[in-house]
Amino acid sequence: MARWQPETTQRLVIAAVDLFTEQGYDATTVAQIAERAGVTKSTFFRHFSDKRELLVAGQESLSRLLTEGIAEAPADASPLDAVAAGLERASSAMGPANRELGPRLRAAIAASTELQERDALKSVGLAAAMTAALLARGVPDPTAHLAAELGVLAFKRGYAQWSEGDRDDSRGLAHHALAALQELRTATASLG
């Protein structure tokens, strides 16, 4: 097996998701993931502390992109407009590989309580990052928390629509995430 190859992290994630989908999370070993990805177990552990961590690969980058977009939104942007800027920035980093992985990843998460818990923690982390970015803009605490939670929900809904949608639809993730945010904005107005 090769000691180092480009895109090792991505190959490990894809191998893990495929194995989780094929045989279940509990039945999948780190050795199987490494073998499927064409690396050694020690290479796996240079990238991830355990197989649960594969689910949050890229979370730091995603959080950074979301917060950069929020921070760079115009000064007069509303909290949700700032979140929209974060969603646009983060969506720009998602390409065809992310789109292809989506349905398989959701299936693997749906089949494992442990992965569902890890996915929930990922959402909490993304919301915390967006909340901090909104607070840094001077948005009041409750408003920042609510806007961030809506941003996470919009991102997840948009990603699901984009990754499970028609492959001939050339609109990117940003289109779907922003449409989901608009739907949520409308829904919150009807709460009274």
Tab-separated table of C-alpha atoms in Angstrom:
chain	number	residue	atom	x	y	z
A	1	MET	CA	0.000	0.000	0.000
A	2	ALA	CA	1.158	3.511	-0.743
A	3	ARG	CA	2.417	5.546	2.183
A	4	TRP	CA	0.959	8.817	0.929
A	5	GLN	CA	-1.341	9.783	-1.869
A	6	PRO	CA	-3.200	12.993	-2.544
A	7	GLU	CA	-6.774	13.232	-1.325
A	8	THR	CA	-6.220	10.551	1.318
A	9	THR	CA	-8.796	12.082	3.646
A	10	GLN	CA	-11.433	12.136	0.922
A	11	ARG	CA	-10.676	8.544	-0.081
A	12	LEU	CA	-10.963	7.430	3.549
A	13	VAL	CA	-14.318	9.161	3.945
A	14	ILE	CA	-15.694	7.665	0.723
A	15	ALA	CA	-14.435	4.194	1.634
A	16	ALA	CA	-15.970	4.446	5.105
A	17	VAL	CA	-19.347	5.670	3.886
A	18	ASP	CA	-19.475	2.933	1.263
A	19	LEU	CA	-18.626	0.268	3.847
A	20	PHE	CA	-21.054	1.706	6.412
A	21	THR	CA	-23.775	1.555	3.754
A	22	GLU	CA	-22.851	-1.945	2.562
A	23	GLN	CA	-22.344	-3.716	5.861
A	24	GLY	CA	-23.318	-1.289	8.622
A	25	TYR	CA	-21.315	0.970	10.873
A	26	ASP	CA	-20.789	-1.551	13.670
A	27	ALA	CA	-19.572	-4.280	11.312
A	28	THR	CA	-17.035	-2.001	9.615
A	29	THR	CA	-13.487	-1.949	10.961
A	30	VAL	CA	-10.759	0.639	10.583
A	31	ALA	CA	-8.667	-2.003	8.809
A	32	GLN	CA	-11.410	-2.476	6.202
A	33	ILE	CA	-11.728	1.263	5.666
A	34	ALA	CA	-7.972	1.649	5.239
A	35	GLU	CA	-7.804	-1.278	2.843
A	36	ARG	CA	-10.692	0.020	0.734
A	37	ALA	CA	-9.025	3.459	0.588
A	38	GLY	CA	-5.678	1.922	-0.366
A	39	VAL	CA	-3.775	3.063	2.731
A	40	THR	CA	-2.399	1.487	5.885
A	41	LYS	CA	-4.093	1.537	9.282
A	42	SER	CA	-1.398	3.867	10.561
A	43	THR	CA	-2.228	6.285	7.732
A	44	PHE	CA	-5.867	6.122	8.773
A	45	PHE	CA	-4.904	7.088	12.328
A	46	ARG	CA	-2.808	10.007	11.064
A	47	HIS	CA	-6.027	11.448	9.644
A	48	PHE	CA	-8.663	10.309	12.140
A	49	SER	CA	-8.681	9.213	15.770
A	50	ASP	CA	-11.445	6.645	15.138
A	51	LYS	CA	-14.053	5.722	12.563
A	52	ARG	CA	-16.669	8.073	14.070
A	53	GLU	CA	-14.469	11.031	13.190
A	54	LEU	CA	-14.883	10.295	9.479
A	55	LEU	CA	-18.353	11.795	9.694
A	56	VAL	CA	-17.024	15.203	10.688
A	57	ALA	CA	-14.226	15.340	8.148
A	58	GLY	CA	-14.189	18.856	6.814
A	59	GLN	CA	-16.244	20.325	9.678
A	60	GLU	CA	-13.488	22.783	10.576
A	61	SER	CA	-13.299	23.983	6.978
A	62	LEU	CA	-17.075	24.206	6.730
A	63	SER	CA	-17.283	26.174	9.990
A	64	ARG	CA	-14.516	28.501	8.806
A	65	LEU	CA	-16.238	29.147	5.478
A	66	LEU	CA	-19.592	29.802	7.155
A	67	THR	CA	-18.067	32.236	9.629
A	68	GLU	CA	-15.984	34.018	6.970
A	69	GLY	CA	-19.082	34.543	4.880
A	70	ILE	CA	-20.968	35.914	7.884
A	71	ALA	CA	-18.085	38.190	8.857
A	72	GLU	CA	-17.712	39.555	5.331
A	73	ALA	CA	-21.422	40.265	4.823
A	74	PRO	CA	-22.244	43.959	4.410
A	75	ALA	CA	-22.382	45.850	7.698
A	76	ASP	CA	-26.077	46.607	7.243
A	77	ALA	CA	-27.024	42.976	6.493
A	78	SER	CA	-29.718	41.477	8.686
A	79	PRO	CA	-28.713	38.432	10.747
A	80	LEU	CA	-30.354	36.075	8.221
A	81	ASP	CA	-28.766	37.930	5.303
A	82	ALA	CA	-25.387	37.446	6.995
A	83	VAL	CA	-26.190	33.746	7.433
A	84	ALA	CA	-27.106	33.631	3.729
A	85	ALA	CA	-23.655	35.047	2.924
A	86	GLY	CA	-22.125	32.289	5.059
A	87	LEU	CA	-24.177	29.638	3.286
A	88	GLU	CA	-23.064	30.969	-0.099
A	89	ARG	CA	-19.406	30.905	0.945
A	90	ALA	CA	-19.613	27.366	2.368
A	91	SER	CA	-21.597	26.081	-0.601
A	92	SER	CA	-18.926	27.258	-2.997
A	93	ALA	CA	-16.560	24.635	-1.568
A	94	MET	CA	-18.957	21.756	-2.250
A	95	GLY	CA	-18.412	20.013	-5.548
A	96	PRO	CA	-19.589	16.922	-7.416
A	97	ALA	CA	-17.909	14.522	-4.962
A	98	ASN	CA	-19.896	16.051	-2.102
A	99	ARG	CA	-23.076	15.745	-4.133
A	100	GLU	CA	-22.459	12.093	-4.903
A	101	LEU	CA	-21.615	11.260	-1.304
A	102	GLY	CA	-24.769	12.838	0.176
A	103	PRO	CA	-27.333	10.054	-0.278
A	104	ARG	CA	-24.908	7.340	0.843
A	105	LEU	CA	-23.879	9.379	3.868
A	106	ARG	CA	-27.493	9.962	4.885
A	107	ALA	CA	-28.236	6.245	4.537
A	108	ALA	CA	-25.247	5.357	6.727
A	109	ILE	CA	-26.288	7.894	9.372
A	110	ALA	CA	-29.906	6.705	9.342
A	111	ALA	CA	-28.760	3.147	10.016
A	112	SER	CA	-26.548	3.925	13.036
A	113	THR	CA	-27.472	5.525	16.345
A	114	GLU	CA	-23.821	6.324	16.974
A	115	LEU	CA	-23.522	8.167	13.656
A	116	GLN	CA	-26.801	9.996	14.320
A	117	GLU	CA	-25.334	11.253	17.595
A	118	ARG	CA	-22.124	12.332	15.851
A	119	ASP	CA	-24.120	14.093	13.149
A	120	ALA	CA	-26.100	15.963	15.820
A	121	LEU	CA	-22.843	17.078	17.442
A	122	LYS	CA	-21.626	18.293	14.061
A	123	SER	CA	-24.763	20.415	13.715
A	124	VAL	CA	-24.227	21.849	17.193
A	125	GLY	CA	-20.651	22.761	16.256
A	126	LEU	CA	-21.717	24.499	13.049
A	127	ALA	CA	-24.434	26.433	14.887
A	128	ALA	CA	-21.941	27.488	17.574
A	129	ALA	CA	-19.516	28.758	14.931
A	130	MET	CA	-22.216	30.763	13.173
A	131	THR	CA	-23.537	32.101	16.480
A	132	ALA	CA	-20.066	33.331	17.414
A	133	ALA	CA	-19.692	35.039	14.025
A	134	LEU	CA	-23.068	36.744	14.416
A	135	LEU	CA	-22.276	37.843	17.973
A	136	ALA	CA	-19.024	39.340	16.668
A	137	ARG	CA	-21.162	41.414	14.282
A	138	GLY	CA	-23.105	42.779	17.258
A	139	VAL	CA	-26.216	40.652	16.783
A	140	PRO	CA	-28.018	40.179	20.122
A	141	ASP	CA	-27.538	36.743	21.717
A	142	PRO	CA	-31.014	35.192	21.234
A	143	THR	CA	-31.217	36.484	17.660
A	144	ALA	CA	-27.730	35.180	16.848
A	145	HIS	CA	-28.584	31.727	18.197
A	146	LEU	CA	-31.859	31.531	16.295
A	147	ALA	CA	-30.329	32.760	13.028
A	148	ALA	CA	-27.482	30.250	13.357
A	149	GLU	CA	-29.873	27.352	14.007
A	150	LEU	CA	-31.911	28.367	10.971
A	151	GLY	CA	-28.677	28.497	8.991
A	152	VAL	CA	-27.751	24.936	9.969
A	153	LEU	CA	-31.239	23.710	9.119
A	154	ALA	CA	-31.157	25.527	5.771
A	155	PHE	CA	-27.752	24.069	4.954
A	156	LYS	CA	-28.890	20.531	5.778
A	157	ARG	CA	-32.154	20.881	3.852
A	158	GLY	CA	-30.416	22.470	0.887
A	159	TYR	CA	-27.715	19.801	0.860
A	160	ALA	CA	-30.342	17.048	0.919
A	161	GLN	CA	-32.261	18.617	-1.987
A	162	TRP	CA	-29.082	19.200	-3.977
A	163	SER	CA	-27.545	15.781	-3.439
A	164	GLU	CA	-30.746	13.816	-3.963
A	165	GLY	CA	-32.118	15.968	-6.751
A	166	ASP	CA	-32.071	15.667	-10.503
A	167	ARG	CA	-28.493	15.267	-11.757
A	168	ASP	CA	-29.370	17.397	-14.780
A	169	ASP	CA	-30.082	20.308	-12.418
A	170	SER	CA	-26.955	22.421	-12.787
A	171	ARG	CA	-27.860	24.773	-9.945
A	172	GLY	CA	-25.303	24.469	-7.197
A	173	LEU	CA	-25.703	23.856	-3.503
A	174	ALA	CA	-25.907	27.594	-2.807
A	175	HIS	CA	-29.157	27.846	-4.755
A	176	HIS	CA	-30.743	25.051	-2.706
A	177	ALA	CA	-29.394	26.252	0.654
A	178	LEU	CA	-30.588	29.811	0.035
A	179	ALA	CA	-34.001	28.575	-1.125
A	180	ALA	CA	-34.265	26.510	2.067
A	181	LEU	CA	-33.295	29.557	4.134
A	182	GLN	CA	-36.012	31.584	2.410
A	183	GLU	CA	-38.575	28.846	3.148
A	184	LEU	CA	-37.532	28.891	6.807
A	185	ARG	CA	-37.689	32.695	6.893
A	186	THR	CA	-41.259	32.509	5.596
A	187	ALA	CA	-42.142	29.749	8.057
A	188	THR	CA	-40.865	31.736	11.034
A	189	ALA	CA	-43.007	34.708	10.007
A	190	SER	CA	-46.091	32.470	10.277
A	191	LEU	CA	-45.290	31.488	13.873
A	192	GLY	CA	-46.970	34.619	15.168
